[in-house]
Amino acid sequence: MGSDRPDQLDRIASTTEAVESLFSLFAAEEPLDEALLRVAHTAARAIPDADAISITVLADNKARTAACTEDRVMKLDLAQYRSNRGPCLAAAHARTAVRTTLDVDQESWPEFADAARQEGVLATLSVPLIIAPTEEHGEGELVGSLNIYSRTASAFDPFDEKIMQLFTVAAGAAITNARRWQGCRETVSQLERALGSRSEIDQAKGVIRALQGCSAEEAFEVLKARSQRDNVRLHTVAAQLLDSLSGRAQPPL
């Protein structure tokens, strides 16, 4: 370990404070990307010489930067995505921390090295973001990687790798919580849309019954026949009928 790095106990203390600040994320109700941005800002306080943090998310064989504390280093991530190589992708795919210095690793990832040089980034540390194992994901689900960029060449050592791996364990729990909240919100939205559609269909059935003097079942068959004929959803046919009553559209039946 280089003698110019901060004392290990001081680094442990910084990481501990950062992990404790993640506890507020467990109770927060916010979209996943907002939670990831808070994780990124918290990580910046966890390790010395961290000038910028980004979080790479992998989904459907594509990588994107879901959070970044400094827009200028976004181009470093983009250079890796476009060339399909670089430390943040290597850390995610290998599920292990990847520590680089520009003077040593520039030949391995030239596209990334060029982008880093333009922004004065001289050292990086990427740590995989993995959610705790489940029955579906026995080894833990890979989210992506947490990427730390520094303009100090001597930044980061093996001890930093270890403490940031501990940090990402807590971050994984926060990400899980945000995913659950977002999933609940999406479910609620779907239910609200479904209830709204059902209400429109019931109203449209009432209109047809009043106009044609038929039963509820016969009115529903009228709506269904129109839906199948025009190849549109049932609630769309119902909405069109209701709009026609207010003069906003022509009667669909």
Short mmCIF file of C-alpha atoms in Angstrom, two decimals:
data_model
loop_
_atom_site.label_atom_id
_atom_site.label_comp_id
_atom_site.label_asym_id
_atom_site.label_seq_id
_atom_site.Cartn_x
_atom_site.Cartn_y
_atom_site.Cartn_z
CA MET A 1 0.00 0.00 0.00
CA GLY A 2 1.36 3.43 -0.98
CA SER A 3 2.51 5.62 1.90
CA ASP A 4 0.66 8.64 0.46
CA ARG A 5 -2.76 7.08 0.98
CA PRO A 6 -4.85 8.12 4.01
CA ASP A 7 -4.67 5.98 7.13
CA GLN A 8 -6.72 2.78 6.90
CA LEU A 9 -8.68 3.58 10.06
CA ASP A 10 -9.63 6.96 8.64
CA ARG A 11 -10.82 5.30 5.45
CA ILE A 12 -12.88 2.78 7.42
CA ALA A 13 -14.45 5.65 9.35
CA SER A 14 -15.37 7.46 6.12
CA THR A 15 -16.91 4.33 4.65
CA THR A 16 -18.82 3.62 7.86
CA GLU A 17 -20.34 7.11 7.79
CA ALA A 18 -21.30 6.64 4.15
CA VAL A 19 -22.92 3.27 4.84
CA GLU A 20 -24.86 4.76 7.74
CA SER A 21 -26.16 7.52 5.48
CA LEU A 22 -27.48 4.83 3.12
CA PHE A 23 -29.95 3.79 5.82
CA SER A 24 -32.16 6.72 4.85
CA LEU A 25 -32.55 5.11 1.42
CA PHE A 26 -34.13 2.03 2.95
CA ALA A 27 -37.13 4.06 4.08
CA ALA A 28 -37.23 6.34 1.04
CA GLU A 29 -39.93 5.99 -1.57
CA GLU A 30 -38.35 7.09 -4.84
CA PRO A 31 -37.69 5.80 -8.38
CA LEU A 32 -34.67 3.56 -8.92
CA ASP A 33 -32.55 6.10 -10.81
CA GLU A 34 -33.06 8.68 -8.05
CA ALA A 35 -31.94 6.12 -5.48
CA LEU A 36 -28.89 5.32 -7.60
CA LEU A 37 -27.95 8.99 -7.77
CA ARG A 38 -28.08 9.20 -3.99
CA VAL A 39 -25.93 6.07 -3.78
CA ALA A 40 -23.40 7.72 -6.11
CA HIS A 41 -23.19 10.90 -4.05
CA THR A 42 -22.87 8.85 -0.88
CA ALA A 43 -20.05 6.79 -2.39
CA ALA A 44 -18.15 9.99 -3.17
CA ARG A 45 -17.94 10.61 0.57
CA ALA A 46 -16.84 7.07 1.32
CA ILE A 47 -13.42 7.10 -0.31
CA PRO A 48 -10.63 9.70 -0.47
CA ASP A 49 -9.60 11.17 -3.84
CA ALA A 50 -12.97 10.31 -5.43
CA ASP A 51 -13.54 13.24 -7.80
CA ALA A 52 -16.57 11.72 -9.55
CA ILE A 53 -18.78 8.67 -9.29
CA SER A 54 -20.92 7.02 -11.93
CA ILE A 55 -23.13 3.96 -11.79
CA THR A 56 -23.36 1.66 -14.80
CA VAL A 57 -26.50 -0.43 -15.13
CA LEU A 58 -26.62 -3.48 -17.39
CA ALA A 59 -29.98 -4.56 -18.81
CA ASP A 60 -30.91 -6.51 -21.95
CA ASN A 61 -27.23 -6.74 -22.93
CA LYS A 62 -26.98 -2.94 -22.95
CA ALA A 63 -25.10 -0.63 -20.61
CA ARG A 64 -26.21 2.82 -19.51
CA THR A 65 -25.14 5.33 -16.90
CA ALA A 66 -28.03 5.56 -14.46
CA ALA A 67 -26.36 8.07 -12.14
CA CYS A 68 -23.36 10.39 -12.23
CA THR A 69 -22.06 13.01 -9.79
CA GLU A 70 -20.22 14.98 -12.47
CA ASP A 71 -21.49 15.29 -16.04
CA ARG A 72 -17.98 15.76 -17.44
CA VAL A 73 -17.03 12.15 -16.76
CA MET A 74 -20.08 10.79 -18.58
CA LYS A 75 -17.94 10.65 -21.71
CA LEU A 76 -15.67 8.12 -19.97
CA ASP A 77 -18.61 5.78 -19.54
CA LEU A 78 -19.83 6.38 -23.08
CA ALA A 79 -16.39 5.60 -24.50
CA GLN A 80 -16.54 2.22 -22.79
CA TYR A 81 -20.07 1.44 -23.96
CA ARG A 82 -19.27 2.32 -27.56
CA SER A 83 -16.06 0.27 -27.65
CA ASN A 84 -17.55 -2.48 -25.46
CA ARG A 85 -14.49 -2.47 -23.23
CA GLY A 86 -13.17 -0.63 -20.22
CA PRO A 87 -12.88 -0.95 -16.44
CA CYS A 88 -16.56 -0.44 -15.60
CA LEU A 89 -17.62 -3.21 -17.99
CA ALA A 90 -14.76 -5.45 -16.91
CA ALA A 91 -15.76 -5.12 -13.25
CA ALA A 92 -19.39 -5.94 -14.01
CA HIS A 93 -18.72 -8.91 -16.27
CA ALA A 94 -16.00 -10.40 -14.06
CA ARG A 95 -17.90 -9.57 -10.84
CA THR A 96 -14.72 -8.30 -9.25
CA ALA A 97 -13.18 -4.92 -8.48
CA VAL A 98 -11.02 -3.42 -11.24
CA ARG A 99 -8.46 -0.77 -10.31
CA THR A 100 -6.62 1.12 -13.06
CA THR A 101 -4.10 3.89 -13.56
CA LEU A 102 -3.97 5.67 -16.88
CA ASP A 103 -0.23 5.32 -17.40
CA VAL A 104 -0.38 1.50 -16.99
CA ASP A 105 -3.68 0.50 -18.58
CA GLN A 106 -4.06 2.92 -21.48
CA GLU A 107 -3.06 0.26 -24.04
CA SER A 108 -5.71 -2.18 -22.80
CA TRP A 109 -8.58 0.29 -23.22
CA PRO A 110 -7.40 3.03 -25.63
CA GLU A 111 -10.87 4.56 -26.16
CA PHE A 112 -11.41 4.88 -22.44
CA ALA A 113 -7.87 6.17 -21.92
CA ASP A 114 -8.36 8.94 -24.49
CA ALA A 115 -11.60 10.08 -22.86
CA ALA A 116 -10.01 9.94 -19.39
CA ARG A 117 -6.99 11.93 -20.50
CA GLN A 118 -9.24 14.70 -21.88
CA GLU A 119 -10.88 15.08 -18.47
CA GLY A 120 -7.67 14.74 -16.47
CA VAL A 121 -8.72 11.44 -14.89
CA LEU A 122 -5.62 9.47 -13.90
CA ALA A 123 -6.98 6.59 -11.82
CA THR A 124 -10.21 4.62 -11.54
CA LEU A 125 -11.79 2.00 -9.33
CA SER A 126 -14.84 0.06 -10.51
CA VAL A 127 -16.70 -2.28 -8.18
CA PRO A 128 -19.54 -4.61 -9.26
CA LEU A 129 -23.00 -3.86 -7.91
CA ILE A 130 -24.60 -7.16 -6.97
CA ILE A 131 -27.90 -7.68 -5.17
CA ALA A 132 -28.05 -10.34 -2.48
CA PRO A 133 -28.63 -13.93 -3.73
CA THR A 134 -32.20 -15.16 -4.20
CA GLU A 135 -33.72 -18.43 -5.39
CA GLU A 136 -33.78 -17.01 -8.92
CA HIS A 137 -30.26 -15.57 -8.76
CA GLY A 138 -28.17 -17.94 -6.66
CA GLU A 139 -24.97 -15.90 -7.02
CA GLY A 140 -26.74 -12.59 -6.63
CA GLU A 141 -28.22 -10.47 -9.40
CA LEU A 142 -25.74 -8.27 -11.24
CA VAL A 143 -26.96 -4.68 -11.49
CA GLY A 144 -23.81 -3.21 -13.02
CA SER A 145 -20.87 -1.37 -11.50
CA LEU A 146 -20.04 1.59 -9.30
CA ASN A 147 -17.23 3.58 -10.92
CA ILE A 148 -14.92 5.95 -9.07
CA TYR A 149 -12.85 8.44 -11.03
CA SER A 150 -9.90 10.39 -9.64
CA ARG A 151 -7.57 13.07 -10.99
CA THR A 152 -4.91 11.86 -8.55
CA ALA A 153 -2.60 9.22 -10.05
CA SER A 154 -1.88 7.55 -6.70
CA ALA A 155 -5.56 7.22 -5.79
CA PHE A 156 -6.91 3.82 -4.78
CA ASP A 157 -5.16 0.69 -3.54
CA PRO A 158 -6.22 -2.88 -2.61
CA PHE A 159 -7.58 -1.67 0.72
CA ASP A 160 -9.88 0.78 -1.10
CA GLU A 161 -11.16 -2.14 -3.19
CA LYS A 162 -12.16 -4.03 -0.06
CA ILE A 163 -13.92 -1.18 1.69
CA MET A 164 -15.84 -0.23 -1.46
CA GLN A 165 -16.94 -3.83 -1.86
CA LEU A 166 -18.41 -3.53 1.64
CA PHE A 167 -20.09 -0.29 0.64
CA THR A 168 -21.72 -1.90 -2.39
CA VAL A 169 -23.26 -4.57 -0.17
CA ALA A 170 -25.21 -1.85 1.63
CA ALA A 171 -25.89 -0.09 -1.67
CA GLY A 172 -27.35 -3.32 -3.05
CA ALA A 173 -29.88 -3.38 -0.22
CA ALA A 174 -30.87 0.22 -0.99
CA ILE A 175 -31.28 -0.65 -4.68
CA THR A 176 -33.47 -3.62 -3.79
CA ASN A 177 -35.70 -1.34 -1.71
CA ALA A 178 -36.00 1.18 -4.55
CA ARG A 179 -36.87 -1.57 -7.01
CA ARG A 180 -39.64 -2.84 -4.76
CA TRP A 181 -41.10 0.63 -4.37
CA GLN A 182 -40.96 1.28 -8.11
CA GLY A 183 -42.55 -2.10 -8.80
CA CYS A 184 -45.38 -1.30 -6.37
CA ARG A 185 -45.95 2.08 -8.00
CA GLU A 186 -46.13 0.48 -11.45
CA THR A 187 -48.61 -2.11 -10.16
CA VAL A 188 -50.78 0.61 -8.61
CA SER A 189 -50.71 2.57 -11.89
CA GLN A 190 -51.74 -0.52 -13.83
CA LEU A 191 -54.62 -1.14 -11.43
CA GLU A 192 -55.75 2.48 -11.70
CA ARG A 193 -55.75 2.24 -15.49
CA ALA A 194 -57.60 -1.08 -15.36
CA LEU A 195 -60.27 0.35 -13.02
CA GLY A 196 -60.66 3.39 -15.26
CA SER A 197 -61.09 1.17 -18.31
CA ARG A 198 -63.66 -1.00 -16.53
CA SER A 199 -65.63 2.12 -15.57
CA GLU A 200 -65.70 3.32 -19.19
CA ILE A 201 -66.84 -0.10 -20.40
CA ASP A 202 -69.66 -0.21 -17.85
CA GLN A 203 -70.77 3.29 -18.82
CA ALA A 204 -70.69 2.39 -22.52
CA LYS A 205 -72.77 -0.72 -21.85
CA GLY A 206 -75.35 1.45 -20.11
CA VAL A 207 -75.53 3.77 -23.12
CA ILE A 208 -76.04 0.86 -25.52
CA ARG A 209 -78.75 -0.63 -23.31
CA ALA A 210 -80.55 2.70 -23.22
CA LEU A 211 -80.30 3.20 -26.99
CA GLN A 212 -81.06 -0.34 -28.11
CA GLY A 213 -83.19 -1.65 -25.26
CA CYS A 214 -80.99 -4.71 -24.82
CA SER A 215 -79.56 -6.62 -21.86
CA ALA A 216 -76.17 -5.98 -20.27
CA GLU A 217 -74.81 -9.16 -21.90
CA GLU A 218 -76.06 -8.08 -25.33
CA ALA A 219 -74.58 -4.60 -24.88
CA PHE A 220 -71.22 -6.14 -24.01
CA GLU A 221 -71.39 -8.31 -27.15
CA VAL A 222 -71.95 -5.15 -29.22
CA LEU A 223 -68.82 -3.59 -27.77
CA LYS A 224 -66.82 -6.78 -28.21
CA ALA A 225 -67.88 -7.17 -31.85
CA ARG A 226 -66.75 -3.62 -32.62
CA SER A 227 -63.47 -4.21 -30.80
CA GLN A 228 -62.74 -7.34 -32.84
CA ARG A 229 -63.83 -5.78 -36.13
CA ASP A 230 -61.62 -2.70 -35.74
CA ASN A 231 -58.83 -4.56 -33.92
CA VAL A 232 -58.76 -2.08 -31.05
CA ARG A 233 -59.00 -2.61 -27.33
CA LEU A 234 -62.40 -2.89 -25.73
CA HIS A 235 -61.88 0.12 -23.48
CA THR A 236 -60.91 2.20 -26.54
CA VAL A 237 -64.25 1.39 -28.22
CA ALA A 238 -66.03 2.30 -24.98
CA ALA A 239 -64.12 5.60 -24.70
CA GLN A 240 -64.97 6.46 -28.32
CA LEU A 241 -68.65 5.87 -27.68
CA LEU A 242 -68.62 8.07 -24.57
CA ASP A 243 -66.73 10.81 -26.44
CA SER A 244 -69.33 10.73 -29.20
CA LEU A 245 -72.04 11.58 -26.68
CA SER A 246 -70.24 14.83 -25.82
CA GLY A 247 -69.71 15.69 -29.48
CA ARG A 248 -65.95 15.00 -29.37
CA ALA A 249 -66.14 12.11 -31.85
CA GLN A 250 -68.42 10.24 -34.18
CA PRO A 251 -70.36 7.31 -32.70
CA PRO A 252 -68.28 4.12 -33.21
CA LEU A 253 -71.28 1.79 -33.22
#
